[in-house]
Amino acid sequence: MKRTLFAVTALLLTGTSLAQTKTLTVYSGRAKTFVDPVVQQFERQTGIKVNVRYGTDAQLVAALREEGSRSPADVYWGNSVGALGELAEEGKFSKLGSALTRNVSDDYLPDSRTWLPTTVRFRTLAYNTGKIKPDQLPDSIMDLPKMTSLKGRIGWTVSYPSFQDFLGVMIAQQGEQKTRAWIEGMKALQPKDYKTSNVGMLEAMRAGEIDVALTNHYYIQRVNRLSYPIDTYFFKNGDIGNLGNATGAGILKTSKNQANAARFLSALVARDAQTFFLSVNFEYPVIGNILQPTTMLPYADVIKRSPKVDPTVMPKNIEKAQKLLRDAGLL
């Protein structure tokens, strides 16, 4: 018998009948290419029609605030801890039961248990192996503005949620003044801004437009399948430049489909969906005992490279980070 990619048993998802047909509305800050196969498989397994509204985290958080109790959303699936934390602090999410949280790594599971991490990504520096050698790069991302030899050859995505989360942690650890100085120092190097397109940024690196780029690890893994001359550089252990950041999902308190929303979250952290996120997207899973590609550092190793961060500092500092970027004329 051929095993389906996301074969999730009815007992894992819920005690109700799979013949029950309902709809579910998901607001997704995650791009369709990353999540649509999981959504489609959930529909096939449960008979529940999932209506997905895609957008950026900022767009969807704004929509939820504007809609209030009238929102049709049952689930918010966020691209960053920052957006999830903002909604959690505003009391938008229902508290999740232990059936959903007990098998999930607590590295990124919030103490409030109001949202569920679904994957983990790490900030890195991508570099063109034909132009740059690792020993030419700084130990800390804080020293990257000193790399005057890279003037005009750096790529970043200042509108991307993970980049703004990274700045939020920098504010928490270094303060606003040093973060402002870092931004201004980077600006002086005339980096090329690829907005939210990390894929476009790495394509530009392959084309020779830039030599290094601030991005998430999995984008590099994806282009490595195409034999691009691009590799991953991690800064020293504990450096902000290696920040681990989770995607995640929460159930809106205003949802009229709480049980089916819980079934959806269960599917996201089931073994087959987690295997998909790893094998296709190259994101780290949030449950154990899943074999990783040899091109990726083991999770136990890469988590040591990330700074230990209270996840609540990200949402508290996102607006400050955005203001600093606007002040610098970058947003």
XYZ file of C-alpha atoms in Angstrom:
331
model
C 0.000 0.000 0.000
C 1.410 3.368 -0.991
C 1.777 5.644 1.995
C 0.467 9.197 1.435
C 2.805 12.077 2.231
C 0.692 13.369 5.090
C -1.214 10.298 6.285
C -2.553 11.542 9.610
C -4.878 9.241 11.514
C -8.313 10.346 12.608
C -7.474 9.513 16.187
C -4.554 11.927 16.157
C -6.620 14.732 14.746
C -9.918 14.358 16.559
C -12.467 11.972 17.940
C -15.174 13.177 15.556
C -16.126 11.531 12.293
C -14.048 12.236 9.199
C -17.281 12.255 7.214
C -18.177 15.576 8.804
C -17.769 18.292 6.173
C -17.154 21.847 7.303
C -15.107 24.835 6.275
C -12.182 26.494 7.963
C -10.705 29.925 7.305
C -6.953 30.335 7.709
C -5.075 33.634 7.510
C -1.566 32.696 6.400
C 1.493 34.916 6.609
C 3.334 31.968 5.114
C 3.633 31.940 1.325
C 1.406 29.559 -0.609
C 4.340 27.616 -2.044
C 5.478 26.676 1.473
C 2.157 25.481 2.851
C -0.399 24.666 0.148
C 0.463 20.933 -0.115
C -0.169 20.556 3.623
C -3.482 22.398 3.362
C -4.598 20.246 0.440
C -3.711 17.027 2.221
C -5.610 18.149 5.322
C -8.672 18.729 3.141
C -8.378 15.251 1.625
C -7.890 13.576 4.990
C -10.698 15.345 6.836
C -13.228 16.526 4.259
C -12.928 20.029 5.702
C -12.705 22.786 3.087
C -9.953 25.242 3.989
C -10.215 28.798 2.716
C -6.805 30.447 2.932
C -6.193 34.173 2.825
C -2.535 34.797 2.038
C -0.682 38.005 2.839
C 2.243 39.366 4.779
C 2.198 39.102 8.547
C 1.774 42.879 8.773
C -1.200 42.874 6.395
C -2.988 40.049 8.175
C -2.353 41.339 11.694
C -3.791 44.691 10.583
C -6.804 42.909 9.071
C -7.489 40.964 12.261
C -7.348 44.150 14.298
C -9.706 45.933 11.939
C -12.158 43.024 11.747
C -12.239 42.387 15.471
C -15.036 40.042 16.525
C -16.382 40.072 12.949
C -13.314 38.323 11.556
C -14.018 35.145 9.569
C -10.583 33.784 10.500
C -10.397 30.590 12.537
C -6.614 30.133 12.457
C -3.720 32.543 12.082
C -0.616 30.889 10.625
C 2.236 33.315 11.099
C 5.597 33.627 9.418
C 7.349 34.950 12.522
C 7.336 34.925 16.302
C 6.951 38.706 16.222
C 3.526 38.672 14.565
C 2.314 35.726 16.633
C 3.479 37.411 19.808
C 1.702 40.648 18.929
C -1.623 38.859 18.517
C -1.067 36.772 21.655
C -0.375 39.878 23.733
C -3.597 41.406 22.434
C -5.523 38.347 23.651
C -6.540 37.199 20.161
C -5.775 33.481 20.650
C -7.470 30.678 22.561
C -5.268 28.745 24.977
C -4.166 25.400 23.539
C -4.581 22.122 25.388
C -1.807 19.665 26.221
C -2.946 17.307 23.445
C -1.623 19.865 20.971
C 1.501 20.995 22.801
C 2.905 17.910 24.520
C 4.928 16.552 21.576
C 6.302 19.898 20.441
C 9.786 21.134 21.366
C 9.563 23.776 24.079
C 12.453 25.807 22.585
C 9.904 28.078 20.890
C 6.646 27.080 22.585
C 5.382 30.202 24.397
C 4.704 29.943 28.125
C 1.187 31.215 27.468
C 0.472 28.143 25.271
C -1.614 30.385 23.027
C 0.095 29.438 19.766
C 1.954 26.435 18.436
C 5.374 26.563 16.724
C 5.255 24.692 13.414
C 8.827 25.042 12.048
C 12.094 26.732 13.013
C 14.377 28.796 10.756
C 17.748 30.375 11.493
C 19.172 33.674 10.283
C 22.438 33.263 8.410
C 24.760 34.993 5.989
C 24.752 33.563 2.473
C 27.958 34.065 0.502
C 29.160 33.482 -3.041
C 31.803 30.770 -2.763
C 33.524 32.015 -5.910
C 34.003 35.513 -4.489
C 34.236 35.144 -0.693
C 36.039 32.810 1.690
C 34.578 32.161 5.170
C 37.714 33.423 6.915
C 37.117 36.834 5.319
C 33.803 37.236 7.151
C 33.373 38.684 10.682
C 32.691 36.621 13.798
C 29.690 38.796 14.692
C 26.981 40.371 12.594
C 27.536 43.529 14.633
C 30.866 43.889 12.797
C 29.399 43.495 9.318
C 29.149 47.302 8.785
C 32.963 47.415 9.100
C 33.338 45.301 5.956
C 33.965 48.220 3.615
C 35.295 45.819 0.978
C 31.690 44.677 0.530
C 30.324 48.135 -0.292
C 27.567 47.745 -2.856
C 27.875 43.949 -2.692
C 25.520 43.140 0.213
C 21.890 42.037 -0.101
C 19.144 42.241 2.512
C 15.348 42.166 2.733
C 14.372 44.903 5.176
C 10.609 44.346 4.773
C 10.846 40.615 5.510
C 9.371 39.667 8.931
C 12.349 37.546 10.000
C 14.715 40.447 9.343
C 12.592 42.778 11.467
C 12.392 40.145 14.216
C 16.194 39.988 14.141
C 16.350 43.770 14.616
C 13.855 43.466 17.471
C 16.225 41.096 19.263
C 19.150 43.409 18.527
C 17.229 46.231 20.223
C 16.595 43.975 23.233
C 20.246 42.951 23.537
C 22.141 46.001 22.303
C 19.684 48.859 22.805
C 18.131 51.251 20.286
C 21.210 53.456 19.979
C 23.529 50.616 18.916
C 20.858 49.175 16.651
C 20.415 52.549 14.966
C 24.194 52.774 14.532
C 24.274 49.272 13.006
C 21.522 50.188 10.543
C 23.275 53.408 9.572
C 26.590 51.558 9.209
C 24.977 49.010 6.949
C 23.272 51.738 4.934
C 26.669 53.354 4.329
C 27.744 50.132 2.597
C 24.970 50.716 0.045
C 23.305 47.303 0.357
C 20.772 46.225 -2.259
C 17.266 45.806 -0.836
C 15.243 42.926 -2.255
C 12.158 43.863 -0.171
C 10.694 40.489 0.892
C 12.166 38.358 -1.919
C 14.891 36.171 -0.464
C 14.681 33.957 -3.554
C 15.215 36.975 -5.813
C 18.142 38.025 -3.636
C 19.923 34.682 -4.029
C 19.215 34.691 -7.750
C 20.926 38.086 -7.810
C 23.891 36.561 -5.990
C 24.122 33.801 -8.587
C 24.026 36.461 -11.306
C 26.948 38.281 -9.676
C 25.073 41.364 -8.425
C 26.017 40.790 -4.779
C 28.511 38.658 -2.843
C 26.796 38.193 0.556
C 23.210 38.324 1.775
C 21.353 38.277 5.090
C 18.723 35.560 4.823
C 17.178 32.463 6.420
C 19.059 29.156 6.215
C 16.442 27.292 4.194
C 16.639 29.602 1.186
C 20.276 28.616 0.807
C 19.402 24.938 1.132
C 16.825 25.254 -1.628
C 19.218 26.836 -4.152
C 21.939 24.347 -3.262
C 19.831 21.709 -5.020
C 20.470 23.716 -8.194
C 24.252 23.728 -7.643
C 24.428 27.489 -7.138
C 27.854 28.747 -5.914
C 26.290 29.792 -2.591
C 26.986 28.520 0.914
C 25.911 29.220 4.494
C 27.996 31.193 6.970
C 27.147 31.114 10.673
C 28.560 33.727 12.990
C 30.038 32.741 16.366
C 27.850 30.778 18.769
C 25.211 32.920 20.420
C 25.465 35.741 17.894
C 22.275 37.573 16.923
C 23.128 36.893 13.290
C 22.247 33.226 13.887
C 18.869 33.996 15.451
C 16.435 31.090 15.526
C 12.877 32.071 14.712
C 9.717 29.991 14.544
C 6.692 29.971 12.329
C 3.514 29.068 14.176
C -0.247 28.965 14.320
C -2.924 29.971 16.798
C -6.695 29.601 17.045
C -8.635 32.862 17.124
C -10.914 33.282 20.134
C -13.584 34.582 17.766
C -13.529 31.366 15.696
C -16.804 29.483 15.457
C -14.906 26.342 14.416
C -12.675 25.752 17.431
C -12.661 21.942 17.147
C -11.798 21.886 13.455
C -9.188 24.589 14.020
C -7.581 22.304 16.625
C -7.604 19.473 14.081
C -5.753 21.727 11.652
C -3.072 22.623 14.205
C -2.681 18.920 15.046
C -2.065 18.203 11.374
C 0.651 20.857 11.190
C 2.738 19.151 13.871
C 1.995 15.565 12.813
C 4.970 13.553 11.609
C 4.175 13.573 7.887
C 3.569 17.319 7.693
C 6.743 17.955 9.680
C 8.657 15.679 7.311
C 7.321 17.711 4.392
C 8.416 20.997 5.948
C 11.912 19.543 6.385
C 12.402 17.570 3.168
C 10.778 20.071 0.788
C 11.146 23.451 2.547
C 14.336 22.615 4.520
C 12.856 24.101 7.694
C 13.663 22.475 11.019
C 10.840 20.383 12.521
C 9.403 21.032 15.979
C 9.004 17.345 16.831
C 11.800 14.823 17.319
C 13.050 11.715 15.508
C 12.843 13.037 11.950
C 15.848 12.319 9.727
C 17.509 15.507 8.441
C 19.330 15.986 5.127
C 23.105 15.759 5.468
C 23.431 19.259 3.990
C 21.833 20.742 7.117
C 23.438 21.077 10.522
C 21.693 18.852 13.077
C 19.140 20.803 15.088
C 21.032 20.085 18.312
C 24.069 21.861 16.829
C 22.380 24.795 15.149
C 20.273 25.670 18.192
C 23.545 26.233 20.102
C 24.532 28.868 17.557
C 21.371 30.887 18.149
C 21.227 33.354 21.043
C 18.964 32.447 23.933
C 16.060 34.828 23.515
C 12.836 35.410 25.377
C 10.359 35.165 22.463
C 8.227 37.923 23.997
C 10.932 40.524 23.231
C 10.315 40.269 19.490
C 6.740 41.573 19.376
C 7.575 44.269 21.915
C 10.313 45.642 19.672
C 8.924 45.184 16.149
C 7.454 48.685 15.975
C 10.728 50.126 17.289
C 12.652 48.224 14.626
C 10.321 49.453 11.904
C 10.662 53.024 13.139
C 14.454 52.804 13.011
C 14.239 51.536 9.443
C 11.857 54.336 8.493
C 14.088 56.913 10.175
C 16.948 55.617 8.024
C 14.797 55.908 4.884
C 14.801 52.146 4.357
C 11.070 51.488 4.724
